[in-house]
PDB file of C-alpha atoms and ligand atoms in Angstrom:
ATOM      1  CA  MET P   1       0.218   0.099   0.089  1.00  0.00           C
ATOM      2  CA  SER P   2       1.583   3.384  -1.065  1.00  0.00           C
ATOM      3  CA  THR P   3       0.626   6.089   1.047  1.00  0.00           C
ATOM      4  CA  ALA P   4       0.640   8.614  -1.352  1.00  0.00           C
ATOM      5  CA  HIS P   5      -2.579  11.293  -1.141  1.00  0.00           C
ATOM      6  CA  ILE P   6      -2.402  11.262  -5.312  1.00  0.00           C
ATOM      7  CA  GLU P   7      -0.599   8.744  -7.154  1.00  0.00           C
ATOM      8  CA  VAL P   8      -0.224   8.541 -11.131  1.00  0.00           C
ATOM      9  CA  LYS P   9       0.980   5.304 -12.322  1.00  0.00           C
ATOM     10  CA  GLY P  10       2.084   4.949 -15.966  1.00  0.00           C
ATOM     11  CA  VAL P  11      -0.580   7.719 -17.598  1.00  0.00           C
ATOM     12  CA  SER P  12      -0.395   8.221 -21.182  1.00  0.00           C
ATOM     13  CA  LYS P  13      -2.954  10.391 -23.168  1.00  0.00           C
ATOM     14  CA  VAL P  14      -3.412  10.296 -26.711  1.00  0.00           C
ATOM     15  CA  PHE P  15      -5.338  12.888 -29.080  1.00  0.00           C
ATOM     16  CA  GLY P  16      -6.617  12.530 -32.113  1.00  0.00           C
ATOM     17  CA  GLY P  17      -4.258   9.179 -32.639  1.00  0.00           C
ATOM     18  CA  THR P  18      -1.298  11.217 -33.115  1.00  0.00           C
ATOM     19  CA  VAL P  19      -0.773  13.999 -30.493  1.00  0.00           C
ATOM     20  CA  LEU P  20       0.796  12.456 -27.729  1.00  0.00           C
ATOM     21  CA  ALA P  21       0.077  14.626 -24.976  1.00  0.00           C
ATOM     22  CA  LEU P  22       1.271  12.759 -22.075  1.00  0.00           C
ATOM     23  CA  GLN P  23       3.680   9.879 -21.756  1.00  0.00           C
ATOM     24  CA  ASP P  24       3.760   7.025 -19.049  1.00  0.00           C
ATOM     25  CA  ILE P  25       3.871  10.026 -15.933  1.00  0.00           C
ATOM     26  CA  HIS P  26       4.525   8.428 -12.902  1.00  0.00           C
ATOM     27  CA  LEU P  27       4.031  10.739  -9.903  1.00  0.00           C
ATOM     28  CA  ASP P  28       3.263  10.130  -6.065  1.00  0.00           C
ATOM     29  CA  ILE P  29       2.068  12.975  -4.298  1.00  0.00           C
ATOM     30  CA  PRO P  30       2.174  13.044  -0.091  1.00  0.00           C
ATOM     31  CA  ARG P  31      -0.730  14.372   1.688  1.00  0.00           C
ATOM     32  CA  GLY P  32      -0.596  18.065   2.339  1.00  0.00           C
ATOM     33  CA  GLN P  33       1.783  18.878  -0.728  1.00  0.00           C
ATOM     34  CA  PHE P  34       1.789  21.542  -2.713  1.00  0.00           C
ATOM     35  CA  VAL P  35       2.863  20.610  -6.052  1.00  0.00           C
ATOM     36  CA  CYS P  36       3.280  23.202  -9.122  1.00  0.00           C
ATOM     37  CA  LEU P  37       3.252  21.632 -12.619  1.00  0.00           C
ATOM     38  CA  LEU P  38       5.087  24.238 -14.723  1.00  0.00           C
ATOM     39  CA  GLY P  39       5.949  24.222 -18.291  1.00  0.00           C
ATOM     40  CA  PRO P  40       5.173  25.962 -21.412  1.00  0.00           C
ATOM     41  CA  SER P  41       2.138  26.155 -23.196  1.00  0.00           C
ATOM     42  CA  GLY P  42       0.929  22.549 -24.768  1.00  0.00           C
ATOM     43  CA  CYS P  43       2.949  20.271 -22.731  1.00  0.00           C
ATOM     44  CA  GLY P  44       0.259  18.673 -21.435  1.00  0.00           C
ATOM     45  CA  LYS P  45      -0.201  20.178 -17.999  1.00  0.00           C
ATOM     46  CA  SER P  46      -3.888  20.819 -18.347  1.00  0.00           C
ATOM     47  CA  THR P  47      -4.484  16.999 -19.758  1.00  0.00           C
ATOM     48  CA  LEU P  48      -2.899  15.529 -16.608  1.00  0.00           C
ATOM     49  CA  LEU P  49      -4.984  17.757 -14.111  1.00  0.00           C
ATOM     50  CA  ASN P  50      -7.905  17.057 -16.238  1.00  0.00           C
ATOM     51  CA  ALA P  51      -7.136  13.462 -15.705  1.00  0.00           C
ATOM     52  CA  ILE P  52      -6.645  13.686 -11.960  1.00  0.00           C
ATOM     53  CA  ALA P  53      -9.876  15.406 -11.509  1.00  0.00           C
ATOM     54  CA  GLY P  54     -11.514  12.695 -13.727  1.00  0.00           C
ATOM     55  CA  PHE P  55     -13.110  14.745 -16.673  1.00  0.00           C
ATOM     56  CA  ALA P  56     -11.023  12.663 -19.012  1.00  0.00           C
ATOM     57  CA  ALA P  57      -9.715   9.472 -18.628  1.00  0.00           C
ATOM     58  CA  PRO P  58      -6.050   8.336 -19.800  1.00  0.00           C
ATOM     59  CA  SER P  59      -5.315   6.476 -22.527  1.00  0.00           C
ATOM     60  CA  SER P  60      -3.230   4.059 -20.414  1.00  0.00           C
ATOM     61  CA  GLY P  61      -2.148   4.297 -16.902  1.00  0.00           C
ATOM     62  CA  SER P  62      -4.239   4.754 -13.931  1.00  0.00           C
ATOM     63  CA  ILE P  63      -4.967   7.424 -11.115  1.00  0.00           C
ATOM     64  CA  VAL P  64      -5.435   6.714  -7.329  1.00  0.00           C
ATOM     65  CA  ALA P  65      -7.065   9.813  -5.289  1.00  0.00           C
ATOM     66  CA  ASP P  66      -7.596   9.890  -1.459  1.00  0.00           C
ATOM     67  CA  GLY P  67      -7.445   6.178  -1.323  1.00  0.00           C
ATOM     68  CA  ARG P  68      -9.750   5.115  -4.567  1.00  0.00           C
ATOM     69  CA  PRO P  69      -9.336   4.821  -8.299  1.00  0.00           C
ATOM     70  CA  VAL P  70     -10.280   8.061 -10.101  1.00  0.00           C
ATOM     71  CA  ALA P  71     -12.798   7.049 -12.587  1.00  0.00           C
ATOM     72  CA  ALA P  72     -14.914  10.718 -12.766  1.00  0.00           C
ATOM     73  CA  PRO P  73     -14.968  14.143 -11.175  1.00  0.00           C
ATOM     74  CA  GLY P  74     -15.753  13.486  -7.324  1.00  0.00           C
ATOM     75  CA  PRO P  75     -16.068  16.050  -4.007  1.00  0.00           C
ATOM     76  CA  GLU P  76     -13.111  14.887  -2.583  1.00  0.00           C
ATOM     77  CA  ARG P  77     -10.900  16.908  -5.838  1.00  0.00           C
ATOM     78  CA  GLY P  78     -12.127  20.604  -6.035  1.00  0.00           C
ATOM     79  CA  MET P  79     -11.208  22.372  -9.155  1.00  0.00           C
ATOM     80  CA  VAL P  80     -10.144  25.877  -9.659  1.00  0.00           C
ATOM     81  CA  PHE P  81     -10.071  27.054 -13.517  1.00  0.00           C
ATOM     82  CA  GLN P  82      -8.887  29.955 -14.924  1.00  0.00           C
ATOM     83  CA  GLU P  83     -12.058  31.289 -16.344  1.00  0.00           C
ATOM     84  CA  TYR P  84     -13.700  31.919 -13.258  1.00  0.00           C
ATOM     85  CA  ALA P  85     -16.643  28.693 -13.517  1.00  0.00           C
ATOM     86  CA  LEU P  86     -19.238  30.322 -11.398  1.00  0.00           C
ATOM     87  CA  PHE P  87     -22.789  30.846 -12.071  1.00  0.00           C
ATOM     88  CA  PRO P  88     -23.875  34.252 -13.475  1.00  0.00           C
ATOM     89  CA  TRP P  89     -27.461  34.123 -11.907  1.00  0.00           C
ATOM     90  CA  MET P  90     -26.578  33.323  -8.890  1.00  0.00           C
ATOM     91  CA  THR P  91     -25.089  35.725  -5.807  1.00  0.00           C
ATOM     92  CA  VAL P  92     -21.805  35.492  -4.469  1.00  0.00           C
ATOM     93  CA  ALA P  93     -23.300  33.177  -1.333  1.00  0.00           C
ATOM     94  CA  ASP P  94     -25.193  31.382  -2.979  1.00  0.00           C
ATOM     95  CA  ASN P  95     -22.230  30.158  -5.541  1.00  0.00           C
ATOM     96  CA  VAL P  96     -20.436  29.407  -2.845  1.00  0.00           C
ATOM     97  CA  ALA P  97     -23.075  27.712  -0.869  1.00  0.00           C
ATOM     98  CA  PHE P  98     -24.413  26.069  -4.329  1.00  0.00           C
ATOM     99  CA  GLY P  99     -22.156  22.393  -3.435  1.00  0.00           C
ATOM    100  CA  LEU P 100     -23.488  22.699  -0.111  1.00  0.00           C
ATOM    101  CA  ARG P 101     -27.124  22.611  -0.956  1.00  0.00           C
ATOM    102  CA  LEU P 102     -26.497  19.551  -3.808  1.00  0.00           C
ATOM    103  CA  LYS P 103     -24.950  17.282  -1.000  1.00  0.00           C
ATOM    104  CA  GLY P 104     -28.026  18.316   0.979  1.00  0.00           C
ATOM    105  CA  VAL P 105     -26.408  19.891   4.327  1.00  0.00           C
ATOM    106  CA  PRO P 106     -28.740  21.371   6.629  1.00  0.00           C
ATOM    107  CA  ARG P 107     -29.470  25.088   6.163  1.00  0.00           C
ATOM    108  CA  ALA P 108     -28.163  26.650   9.294  1.00  0.00           C
ATOM    109  CA  GLN P 109     -25.256  24.596   8.728  1.00  0.00           C
ATOM    110  CA  ALA P 110     -24.603  25.103   5.172  1.00  0.00           C
ATOM    111  CA  ASP P 111     -25.017  29.089   5.937  1.00  0.00           C
ATOM    112  CA  ALA P 112     -22.448  28.980   8.722  1.00  0.00           C
ATOM    113  CA  THR P 113     -20.068  27.516   6.293  1.00  0.00           C
ATOM    114  CA  VAL P 114     -20.565  30.037   3.853  1.00  0.00           C
ATOM    115  CA  GLU P 115     -20.282  32.935   6.476  1.00  0.00           C
ATOM    116  CA  ARG P 116     -16.767  31.749   7.552  1.00  0.00           C
ATOM    117  CA  LEU P 117     -15.683  31.219   3.890  1.00  0.00           C
ATOM    118  CA  LEU P 118     -16.627  34.841   2.967  1.00  0.00           C
ATOM    119  CA  ARG P 119     -14.966  35.916   6.038  1.00  0.00           C
ATOM    120  CA  THR P 120     -11.975  33.938   5.085  1.00  0.00           C
ATOM    121  CA  LEU P 121     -11.489  35.169   1.411  1.00  0.00           C
ATOM    122  CA  SER P 122     -12.254  38.776   2.443  1.00  0.00           C
ATOM    123  CA  LEU P 123     -15.639  38.468   0.275  1.00  0.00           C
ATOM    124  CA  GLN P 124     -18.340  39.297   3.310  1.00  0.00           C
ATOM    125  CA  GLU P 125     -19.310  42.949   1.903  1.00  0.00           C
ATOM    126  CA  PHE P 126     -19.859  41.189  -1.959  1.00  0.00           C
ATOM    127  CA  ARG P 127     -22.297  38.376  -0.491  1.00  0.00           C
ATOM    128  CA  HIS P 128     -25.203  39.725  -2.613  1.00  0.00           C
ATOM    129  CA  ARG P 129     -23.446  40.733  -5.546  1.00  0.00           C
ATOM    130  CA  PHE P 130     -23.181  39.047  -8.673  1.00  0.00           C
ATOM    131  CA  PRO P 131     -20.429  37.590 -10.343  1.00  0.00           C
ATOM    132  CA  LYS P 132     -20.353  40.226 -13.120  1.00  0.00           C
ATOM    133  CA  GLU P 133     -20.067  42.926 -10.570  1.00  0.00           C
ATOM    134  CA  LEU P 134     -16.771  41.657  -9.323  1.00  0.00           C
ATOM    135  CA  SER P 135     -13.229  42.049 -10.502  1.00  0.00           C
ATOM    136  CA  GLY P 136     -11.608  39.244 -11.835  1.00  0.00           C
ATOM    137  CA  GLY P 137      -9.788  38.522  -8.372  1.00  0.00           C
ATOM    138  CA  MET P 138     -12.860  39.041  -6.773  1.00  0.00           C
ATOM    139  CA  ARG P 139     -13.929  35.999  -8.362  1.00  0.00           C
ATOM    140  CA  GLN P 140     -11.210  33.654  -8.266  1.00  0.00           C
ATOM    141  CA  ARG P 141     -11.895  33.974  -4.287  1.00  0.00           C
ATOM    142  CA  VAL P 142     -15.440  33.292  -5.236  1.00  0.00           C
ATOM    143  CA  ALA P 143     -14.634  30.231  -6.823  1.00  0.00           C
ATOM    144  CA  ILE P 144     -11.939  29.117  -4.273  1.00  0.00           C
ATOM    145  CA  ALA P 145     -14.481  29.922  -1.776  1.00  0.00           C
ATOM    146  CA  ARG P 146     -16.825  26.936  -3.491  1.00  0.00           C
ATOM    147  CA  VAL P 147     -14.020  24.686  -3.682  1.00  0.00           C
ATOM    148  CA  LEU P 148     -13.307  25.023   0.355  1.00  0.00           C
ATOM    149  CA  ALA P 149     -16.884  24.954   1.067  1.00  0.00           C
ATOM    150  CA  LEU P 150     -17.055  21.322  -0.207  1.00  0.00           C
ATOM    151  CA  ASP P 151     -14.228  20.678   2.379  1.00  0.00           C
ATOM    152  CA  SER P 152     -12.220  19.087  -0.628  1.00  0.00           C
ATOM    153  CA  PRO P 153      -8.827  17.549   0.779  1.00  0.00           C
ATOM    154  CA  ILE P 154      -7.323  17.768  -2.721  1.00  0.00           C
ATOM    155  CA  MET P 155      -7.236  20.975  -4.504  1.00  0.00           C
ATOM    156  CA  LEU P 156      -6.492  20.934  -8.526  1.00  0.00           C
ATOM    157  CA  MET P 157      -5.866  24.426  -9.703  1.00  0.00           C
ATOM    158  CA  ASP P 158      -5.298  25.188 -13.646  1.00  0.00           C
ATOM    159  CA  GLU P 159      -3.664  28.646 -13.919  1.00  0.00           C
ATOM    160  CA  PRO P 160      -5.759  29.813 -11.355  1.00  0.00           C
ATOM    161  CA  PHE P 161      -4.447  33.524 -11.229  1.00  0.00           C
ATOM    162  CA  GLY P 162      -3.147  33.770 -14.929  1.00  0.00           C
ATOM    163  CA  ALA P 163      -5.776  36.617 -16.132  1.00  0.00           C
ATOM    164  CA  LEU P 164      -5.218  38.650 -12.759  1.00  0.00           C
ATOM    165  CA  ASP P 165      -2.665  41.886 -12.823  1.00  0.00           C
ATOM    166  CA  ALA P 166       0.491  41.082 -10.610  1.00  0.00           C
ATOM    167  CA  LEU P 167      -0.736  42.875  -7.491  1.00  0.00           C
ATOM    168  CA  THR P 168      -3.765  40.874  -7.302  1.00  0.00           C
ATOM    169  CA  ARG P 169      -2.021  37.848  -8.320  1.00  0.00           C
ATOM    170  CA  ARG P 170       0.544  38.016  -5.297  1.00  0.00           C
ATOM    171  CA  SER P 171      -2.594  38.773  -2.991  1.00  0.00           C
ATOM    172  CA  LEU P 172      -4.147  35.814  -3.993  1.00  0.00           C
ATOM    173  CA  GLN P 173      -1.204  33.705  -3.853  1.00  0.00           C
ATOM    174  CA  ASP P 174      -0.608  34.708  -0.352  1.00  0.00           C
ATOM    175  CA  GLU P 175      -4.065  33.935   0.728  1.00  0.00           C
ATOM    176  CA  LEU P 176      -3.572  30.666  -0.874  1.00  0.00           C
ATOM    177  CA  LEU P 177      -0.544  29.743   1.306  1.00  0.00           C
ATOM    178  CA  ARG P 178      -2.292  31.234   4.189  1.00  0.00           C
ATOM    179  CA  ILE P 179      -5.549  28.898   3.550  1.00  0.00           C
ATOM    180  CA  TRP P 180      -3.118  25.716   2.282  1.00  0.00           C
ATOM    181  CA  SER P 181      -0.927  25.990   5.499  1.00  0.00           C
ATOM    182  CA  GLU P 182      -4.332  26.152   7.930  1.00  0.00           C
ATOM    183  CA  LEU P 183      -6.533  23.586   5.970  1.00  0.00           C
ATOM    184  CA  HIS P 184      -3.766  21.180   5.162  1.00  0.00           C
ATOM    185  CA  LYS P 185      -4.769  20.700   1.675  1.00  0.00           C
ATOM    186  CA  THR P 186      -3.039  18.342  -0.987  1.00  0.00           C
ATOM    187  CA  ILE P 187      -2.777  20.957  -3.902  1.00  0.00           C
ATOM    188  CA  ILE P 188      -1.792  20.435  -7.523  1.00  0.00           C
ATOM    189  CA  PHE P 189      -1.506  23.538  -8.936  1.00  0.00           C
ATOM    190  CA  VAL P 190      -1.007  24.562 -12.880  1.00  0.00           C
ATOM    191  CA  THR P 191       1.379  27.373 -14.045  1.00  0.00           C
ATOM    192  CA  HIS P 192       3.484  28.398 -16.795  1.00  0.00           C
ATOM    193  CA  SER P 193       5.152  30.899 -14.917  1.00  0.00           C
ATOM    194  CA  ILE P 194       8.243  30.120 -13.048  1.00  0.00           C
ATOM    195  CA  GLU P 195       7.935  32.659 -10.344  1.00  0.00           C
ATOM    196  CA  GLU P 196       4.821  31.570  -9.464  1.00  0.00           C
ATOM    197  CA  ALA P 197       6.031  28.282  -8.949  1.00  0.00           C
ATOM    198  CA  LEU P 198       8.844  28.748  -6.864  1.00  0.00           C
ATOM    199  CA  TYR P 199       6.790  31.375  -4.950  1.00  0.00           C
ATOM    200  CA  LEU P 200       3.806  28.205  -3.913  1.00  0.00           C
ATOM    201  CA  ALA P 201       5.370  24.973  -4.181  1.00  0.00           C
ATOM    202  CA  ASP P 202       7.046  22.602  -1.958  1.00  0.00           C
ATOM    203  CA  ARG P 203       7.776  20.825  -5.326  1.00  0.00           C
ATOM    204  CA  ILE P 204       7.917  21.786  -8.974  1.00  0.00           C
ATOM    205  CA  VAL P 205       7.412  19.078 -11.749  1.00  0.00           C
ATOM    206  CA  VAL P 206       8.487  20.742 -15.037  1.00  0.00           C
ATOM    207  CA  MET P 207       7.340  19.096 -18.088  1.00  0.00           C
ATOM    208  CA  THR P 208       8.458  18.480 -21.083  1.00  0.00           C
ATOM    209  CA  TYR P 209       6.764  19.741 -24.647  1.00  0.00           C
ATOM    210  CA  ARG P 210       5.228  16.489 -26.560  1.00  0.00           C
ATOM    211  CA  PRO P 211       4.986  13.898 -25.538  1.00  0.00           C
ATOM    212  CA  GLY P 212       4.395  15.319 -22.206  1.00  0.00           C
ATOM    213  CA  THR P 213       6.822  13.451 -19.679  1.00  0.00           C
ATOM    214  CA  ILE P 214       8.260  14.756 -16.137  1.00  0.00           C
ATOM    215  CA  LYS P 215      11.408  16.717 -17.216  1.00  0.00           C
ATOM    216  CA  ARG P 216      12.506  17.566 -13.705  1.00  0.00           C
ATOM    217  CA  ASP P 217      11.338  16.886 -10.306  1.00  0.00           C
ATOM    218  CA  LEU P 218      12.500  19.399  -7.548  1.00  0.00           C
ATOM    219  CA  LEU P 219      12.037  20.009  -4.017  1.00  0.00           C
ATOM    220  CA  VAL P 220      11.701  23.527  -3.247  1.00  0.00           C
ATOM    221  CA  GLY P 221      13.496  23.788   0.360  1.00  0.00           C
ATOM    222  CA  LEU P 222      13.267  28.041   0.632  1.00  0.00           C
ATOM    223  CA  PRO P 223      11.339  28.888   3.736  1.00  0.00           C
ATOM    224  CA  ARG P 224       8.089  30.835   3.304  1.00  0.00           C
ATOM    225  CA  LEU P 225       6.736  33.302   2.588  1.00  0.00           C
ATOM    226  CA  ARG P 226       9.542  33.716  -0.061  1.00  0.00           C
ATOM    227  CA  ASP P 227      11.492  36.382  -1.221  1.00  0.00           C
ATOM    228  CA  PRO P 228      11.597  36.521  -4.880  1.00  0.00           C
ATOM    229  CA  ALA P 229      14.614  38.947  -4.640  1.00  0.00           C
ATOM    230  CA  ALA P 230      17.124  36.458  -2.574  1.00  0.00           C
ATOM    231  CA  PRO P 231      20.058  34.805  -3.840  1.00  0.00           C
ATOM    232  CA  GLY P 232      18.404  31.187  -3.388  1.00  0.00           C
ATOM    233  CA  PHE P 233      14.973  31.912  -5.020  1.00  0.00           C
ATOM    234  CA  ASN P 234      17.036  33.374  -7.951  1.00  0.00           C
ATOM    235  CA  ALA P 235      19.310  30.336  -8.073  1.00  0.00           C
ATOM    236  CA  LEU P 236      16.415  28.214  -8.711  1.00  0.00           C
ATOM    237  CA  LYS P 237      14.750  30.914 -10.863  1.00  0.00           C
ATOM    238  CA  ARG P 238      17.769  30.214 -13.396  1.00  0.00           C
ATOM    239  CA  GLU P 239      17.893  26.524 -13.363  1.00  0.00           C
ATOM    240  CA  LEU P 240      14.139  26.456 -14.453  1.00  0.00           C
ATOM    241  CA  ASP P 241      14.433  29.341 -16.613  1.00  0.00           C
ATOM    242  CA  GLN P 242      17.057  26.846 -18.728  1.00  0.00           C
ATOM    243  CA  LEU P 243      14.937  23.936 -18.422  1.00  0.00           C
ATOM    244  CA  VAL P 244      11.680  25.577 -19.638  1.00  0.00           C
ATOM    245  CA  MET P 245      12.881  27.727 -22.191  1.00  0.00           C
ATOM    246  CA  GLU P 246      14.388  24.505 -24.102  1.00  0.00           C
ATOM    247  CA  GLU P 247      10.908  23.215 -24.182  1.00  0.00           C
ATOM    248  CA  GLN P 248       9.380  26.555 -25.280  1.00  0.00           C
ATOM    249  CA  GLN P 249      11.863  26.229 -28.366  1.00  0.00           C
ATOM    250  CA  ARG P 250      10.967  22.688 -29.084  1.00  0.00           C
ATOM    251  CA  HIS P 251       7.142  24.232 -28.994  1.00  0.00           C
ATOM    252  CA  GLN P 252       8.217  27.171 -31.460  1.00  0.00           C
ATOM    253  CA  HIS P 253      10.492  24.829 -33.870  1.00  0.00           C
ATOM    254  CA  ASP P 254       6.463  22.883 -34.009  1.00  0.00           C
ATOM    255  CA  GLU P 255       4.683  25.760 -34.830  1.00  0.00           C
ATOM    256  CA  LEU P 256       7.399  26.754 -37.418  1.00  0.00           C
ATOM    257  CA  LYS P 257       6.972  23.579 -38.831  1.00  0.00           C
ATOM    258  CA  GLY P 258       3.322  24.664 -39.206  1.00  0.00           C
ATOM    259  CA  ASP P 259       2.010  22.301 -36.673  1.00  0.00           C
ATOM    260  CA  ILE P 260      -1.778  23.352 -36.030  1.00  0.00           C
ATOM    261  CA  ASN P 261      -2.195  21.382 -32.819  1.00  0.00           C
ATOM    262  CA  GLY P 262       0.171  22.629 -30.844  1.00  0.00           C
ATOM    263  CA  ASP P 263      -1.807  25.003 -28.653  1.00  0.00           C
ATOM    264  CA  VAL P 264      -5.549  23.791 -27.599  1.00  0.00           C
ATOM    265  CA  PRO P 265      -6.173  27.093 -25.092  1.00  0.00           C
ATOM    266  CA  SER P 266      -8.855  25.182 -22.685  1.00  0.00           C
ATOM    267  CA  PHE P 267     -10.120  22.102 -22.487  1.00  0.00           C
ATOM    268  CA  PRO P 268     -13.168  22.018 -25.064  1.00  0.00           C
ATOM    269  CA  SER P 269     -15.352  18.790 -24.364  1.00  0.00           C
ATOM    270  CA  ARG P 270     -16.025  20.166 -20.662  1.00  0.00           C
ATOM    271  CA  ARG P 271     -19.270  22.353 -21.110  1.00  0.00           C
ATOM    272  CA  LYS P 272     -20.351  19.645 -23.754  1.00  0.00           C
ATOM    273  CA  ARG P 273     -20.390  17.108 -21.267  1.00  0.00           C
ATOM    274  CA  GLY P 274     -22.532  18.948 -19.236  1.00  0.00           C
ATOM    275  CA  TYR P 275     -19.960  19.371 -16.462  1.00  0.00           C
ATOM    276  CA  VAL P 276     -20.935  20.928 -13.411  1.00  0.00           C
ATOM    277  CA  PRO P 277     -18.387  23.750 -12.357  1.00  0.00           C
ATOM    278  CA  ILE P 278     -18.202  23.103  -8.318  1.00  0.00           C
TER     279      ILE P 278
HETATM  280  P1  ADP I 301      -1.018  22.832 -21.223  1.00  0.00           P
HETATM  281  O1  ADP I 301      -1.964  22.789 -20.440  1.00  0.00           O
HETATM  282  O2  ADP I 301       0.197  22.400 -20.930  1.00  0.00           O
HETATM  283  O3  ADP I 301      -0.733  24.168 -22.145  1.00  0.00           O
HETATM  284  P2  ADP I 301      -2.870  21.166 -23.236  1.00  0.00           P
HETATM  285  O4  ADP I 301      -2.739  19.595 -21.644  1.00  0.00           O
HETATM  286  O5  ADP I 301      -4.121  21.631 -22.432  1.00  0.00           O
HETATM  287  O6  ADP I 301      -1.359  21.680 -22.324  1.00  0.00           O
HETATM  288  O7  ADP I 301      -2.078  19.969 -24.130  1.00  0.00           O
HETATM  289  C1  ADP I 301      -1.620  19.063 -24.231  1.00  0.00           C
HETATM  290  C2  ADP I 301      -1.075  18.655 -25.990  1.00  0.00           C
HETATM  291  O8  ADP I 301      -2.437  17.823 -25.847  1.00  0.00           O
HETATM  292  C3  ADP I 301      -1.282  19.840 -26.964  1.00  0.00           C
HETATM  293  O9  ADP I 301      -0.651  19.919 -27.856  1.00  0.00           O
HETATM  294  C4  ADP I 301      -2.805  20.282 -26.871  1.00  0.00           C
HETATM  295  O10 ADP I 301      -3.040  20.496 -28.469  1.00  0.00           O
HETATM  296  C5  ADP I 301      -3.401  18.647 -27.028  1.00  0.00           C
HETATM  297  N1  ADP I 301      -4.369  18.905 -26.453  1.00  0.00           N
HETATM  298  C6  ADP I 301      -5.329  19.312 -25.479  1.00  0.00           C
HETATM  299  N2  ADP I 301      -6.560  18.844 -25.456  1.00  0.00           N
HETATM  300  C7  ADP I 301      -6.659  18.329 -26.544  1.00  0.00           C
HETATM  301  C8  ADP I 301      -8.018  17.906 -27.338  1.00  0.00           C
HETATM  302  N3  ADP I 301      -9.459  18.025 -26.818  1.00  0.00           N
HETATM  303  N4  ADP I 301      -8.058  17.475 -28.694  1.00  0.00           N
HETATM  304  C9  ADP I 301      -6.877  17.526 -29.160  1.00  0.00           C
HETATM  305  N5  ADP I 301      -5.508  17.704 -28.787  1.00  0.00           N
HETATM  306  C10 ADP I 301      -5.692  18.367 -27.439  1.00  0.00           C
HETATM  307 MG1   MG I 302      -3.327  24.303 -20.103  1.00  0.00          MG
END
């Protein structure tokens, strides 16, 4: 028996019979670890995260999360997307409460949980607002609160702060670190930002560009909160810059060859299959 919280065992994924998006990925993630998947666009980060989330099965290999084989999405694996998957017709409070209602949590208990999370994420004053009235940073706070409401032990995050300005991004990174250290979640966080990975992660998994494999699996020993200007931070940044740059160049090489499969921005079949964004 493995003690890993998430086990990725020999996972490969082929799209359209020819695009080898992932090849034989093995990854054991202990409970409570904050892992960043890092790599340029097109190297399979979202494909791997979607497989762990249970949105798209691997072509071969298997995944075990929280002690159970992954066959479909489940409440023990909460997902936060870049594109703010909130219900536009619901208020902030109702968006946060949605999963609790679905689970049949009694009203008073659900209300108490929602209140606590609105406080945790500095959203109290916005509880009656609708998503379109909020800034991008506020909407991502709601998306995080919604996952926390379900008390998922695993949080999967796909470039969740990618569309935010630098200051908002830093403040959400700090809030996420605070929440993670208080609640002991296991987090897999996808980013193509080297600095973001170094600021957040216990462990950085650098991926190669097609086929997507693990190029480097690195433990970040720097104490938190990390200072991006510190020499230790910069030494690791230079090392990672080099690794990511090599893969970026392979991507560009493919693009020059006119390979139009190089970049699918998001996972298109999710909505089509009626996925409910909790
Ligand atoms: P990343 O998230 O690292 O940018 P993706 O996981 O989105 O990369 O994509 C990895 C590779 O798989 C890319 O070459 C992409 O074009 C391809 N791909 C991703 N999703 C699909 C899909 N639904 N159909 C066909 N090809 C896809
Ligand atoms: Mg992606």
